[in-house]
Amino acid sequence: MLEVDIRIRRGAFALEARLGAPTPGVTALFGASGAGKTTLALALAGLVTPDDGRIALDGECWFDAAHGIAVPAERRRIGYVFQDARLFPHLSVAGNLDYGARRARPLVRYADRDEVVALLGLKGLLERRVHELSGGERQRVALGRALLAQPALLLLDEPLAAMDVARREEVLPYLETLRDRYAIPMLYVSHQYEEVLRLANHIVLLADGRVAAAGTPAELGTHPSLQALIGAEAVGAVIDATVATVGPASGLAEVTIGRARLRVSLPGATPGAQVRLHVLARDVILATHPPEGLSVRNAFAGHLLELKAEAADSVLATVAIDGMRILARISPAAVEELKLAPGMAVWALVKAASLRRQAYRRGESAPVPL
Amino acid sequence: MLSAAESEALVLSLRVAAESVLLDLPLAIALSWLLVRARFAGRPLLDAFVHLPLVLPPVVIGYVLLLLFGIHGPIGSALRSAFGIRLAFTSGGAALATAVMSLPLMVRAIRLSLEAITPGLEDAARTLGAGALDRFVSVTLPLMAPGILAGAVTAFAAGLGEFGAVITFAGNVPGSTQTLPLALYSALQSPSGEWAAARLAGLSFALGFGGLALAELLARRLRRRLGQ
């Protein structure tokens, strides 16, 4: 458990963060620019000293204003991957990788150099000079360098923010690989919801220097603060599911969520794999009767929990289905016509094809313990 | 080509300039670090003080050195009684006077390279487990290398030609403190020295120009290596 309860005031900006992040696991520090994400990350690393409060990782105290404890950054064993990579220009890629490795305590070695080089695809880059690398390559080297310092916590401060969307795809899979390979706690700072959904198993939502909400992606998917941040288009339920069966050729998989079964396009999935589905509210249709004669394969019986006016022309409906919640965006006219009201029995229809892009595959292998 | 006395002056000049650079290097690195990184009240004053040799007449520097390091000066007498070292009117004194004169040149070059270091690299080193001294040696110093090198070569080339401070503090003793410019000055004083003066002037010109060109070349190479 990473426990943080700190206060930092710098001029007009104030950060008052109190949060707990499960370890191991990936916790996303999610929020708009200026919400205080980087300040919080710097405080965790020891590069910014809080005015007051306490920081501890798995019982090891790094900062405690009340007891005068402030472990210097160089002794906290935090792997910090900066947005601008910050590779040392006077060293080669290999020299950068070895910089932290040489300073790591021998007793805590878990990341092996050859393995990290292979996992991050750095073999062909080792002799290169840092300024010859592309943005994606730089971040991969920065990741390797941080990891080889054998950190107790890996802090990723918007490592993809300086890259365009295509380049991000050159780094994201490596982040997933590291997450699945090592049981190292990770804190991933981002303002990209897609990245957060893909990597994190816990989200801390930061707004105006405070923690606005915290929980699993599934829990936060229906949270109003999150919806305000990600924009109407991205609003939808987040569901962690297990692949039950996979069709032989079509790639259409059946996944189980509690007692419910959902058909999803998941080419290449294997039975037993964990997947995360992002069911966009705009792709869900509500019916007051069991549907017939439709091409939609996924119809769930449930009951209406809540109706919330989003804008003049849309209402967000929350439907409870076997313990999971699905969001549907409908028009005020539909609410009136169908006489929708909380508590009513409804059917939620989800088109299998619309789920495809939002399906994130998650790792299955057991990670290396620290 | 050169007479025995002239080559003696050349060798002495090279030695004095080299010693002055060695004296300056640690001081210039420390001063640059203080001027760029440290925050303290007297920083503008220190900055002005370091640059004084650029604006003062060199003879004033020589005079102040005589006051401080002369045999009756506070530092001079202490050095003499403690270590038996005498600086005034010795080649060591010539190196000291040269070092004081070229210190601002070196500080300027080193300071520029320190200011050019990408902010945050030292923080990155910190998170990788490097303590303060370790960071300075493994990150800051190598990144300052282009400035240190350029500063050292410039100071060396300038040191070959230092005149006023050297003649005031160290005198003009052939074989001991008579460097190239001093030999040139003496040659001009003698009725038959015109040809010798011309050769010494040509030699000074070649050394100075070569030194500056070398400084630029080396600094460029290093910067390219660092991708700056």
PDB file of C-alpha atoms in Angstrom, chain A residues 45-47 72-74 78-80 82 86-90 99-100 103 129 131 145-146 149, chain B residues 119-121 123-132 134-135 138-139 142-143 224-227:
ATOM      1  CA  ALA A  45      10.066  11.027  -5.461  1.00  0.00           C
ATOM      2  CA  GLY A  46      11.468  13.461  -2.903  1.00  0.00           C
ATOM      3  CA  LEU A  47      12.218  16.145  -5.490  1.00  0.00           C
ATOM      4  CA  PRO A  72      16.422  12.098   0.306  1.00  0.00           C
ATOM      5  CA  ALA A  73      15.363  11.296  -3.261  1.00  0.00           C
ATOM      6  CA  GLU A  74      18.523   9.297  -3.980  1.00  0.00           C
ATOM      7  CA  ILE A  78      11.941   5.429  -6.893  1.00  0.00           C
ATOM      8  CA  GLY A  79      12.206   4.886 -10.609  1.00  0.00           C
ATOM      9  CA  TYR A  80      11.061   8.145 -12.155  1.00  0.00           C
ATOM     10  CA  PHE A  82       9.980  11.870 -16.868  1.00  0.00           C
ATOM     11  CA  ARG A  86      15.974  13.083 -19.352  1.00  0.00           C
ATOM     12  CA  LEU A  87      18.540  10.672 -20.705  1.00  0.00           C
ATOM     13  CA  PHE A  88      22.152  11.632 -20.081  1.00  0.00           C
ATOM     14  CA  PRO A  89      23.505  13.054 -23.350  1.00  0.00           C
ATOM     15  CA  HIS A  90      27.137  12.305 -22.513  1.00  0.00           C
ATOM     16  CA  TYR A  99      23.815   4.397 -14.550  1.00  0.00           C
ATOM     17  CA  GLY A 100      21.059   3.370 -12.182  1.00  0.00           C
ATOM     18  CA  ARG A 103      23.980   2.425  -7.979  1.00  0.00           C
ATOM     19  CA  ARG A 129      24.049   8.029 -28.687  1.00  0.00           C
ATOM     20  CA  HIS A 131      20.380  12.328 -29.431  1.00  0.00           C
ATOM     21  CA  ARG A 145      17.131   2.856 -16.949  1.00  0.00           C
ATOM     22  CA  ALA A 146      14.574   3.421 -14.188  1.00  0.00           C
ATOM     23  CA  ALA A 149      17.905   0.892 -10.697  1.00  0.00           C
TER      24      ALA A 149
ATOM     25  CA  PRO B 119      17.450  21.293 -16.271  1.00  0.00           C
ATOM     26  CA  GLY B 120      16.329  18.123 -14.617  1.00  0.00           C
ATOM     27  CA  LEU B 121      19.202  15.854 -15.615  1.00  0.00           C
ATOM     28  CA  ASP B 123      17.181  15.332 -10.663  1.00  0.00           C
ATOM     29  CA  ALA B 124      17.051  12.273 -12.910  1.00  0.00           C
ATOM     30  CA  ALA B 125      20.428  11.189 -11.538  1.00  0.00           C
ATOM     31  CA  ARG B 126      19.075  11.673  -8.017  1.00  0.00           C
ATOM     32  CA  THR B 127      16.148   9.342  -8.591  1.00  0.00           C
ATOM     33  CA  LEU B 128      18.653   6.798  -9.919  1.00  0.00           C
ATOM     34  CA  GLY B 129      20.442   6.791  -6.583  1.00  0.00           C
ATOM     35  CA  ALA B 130      23.239   9.332  -7.105  1.00  0.00           C
ATOM     36  CA  GLY B 131      24.142  11.519  -4.122  1.00  0.00           C
ATOM     37  CA  ALA B 132      25.308  15.133  -4.437  1.00  0.00           C
ATOM     38  CA  ASP B 134      28.266  11.528  -7.309  1.00  0.00           C
ATOM     39  CA  ARG B 135      25.836  13.613  -9.404  1.00  0.00           C
ATOM     40  CA  SER B 138      28.987  11.723 -13.105  1.00  0.00           C
ATOM     41  CA  VAL B 139      26.572  14.196 -14.714  1.00  0.00           C
ATOM     42  CA  PRO B 142      30.972  15.770 -18.022  1.00  0.00           C
ATOM     43  CA  LEU B 143      28.255  18.055 -19.363  1.00  0.00           C
ATOM     44  CA  ARG B 224      28.419  17.449 -31.190  1.00  0.00           C
ATOM     45  CA  ARG B 225      29.157  14.381 -29.091  1.00  0.00           C
ATOM     46  CA  LEU B 226      26.669  15.628 -26.524  1.00  0.00           C
ATOM     47  CA  GLY B 227      24.145  16.441 -29.245  1.00  0.00           C
TER      48      GLY B 227
END
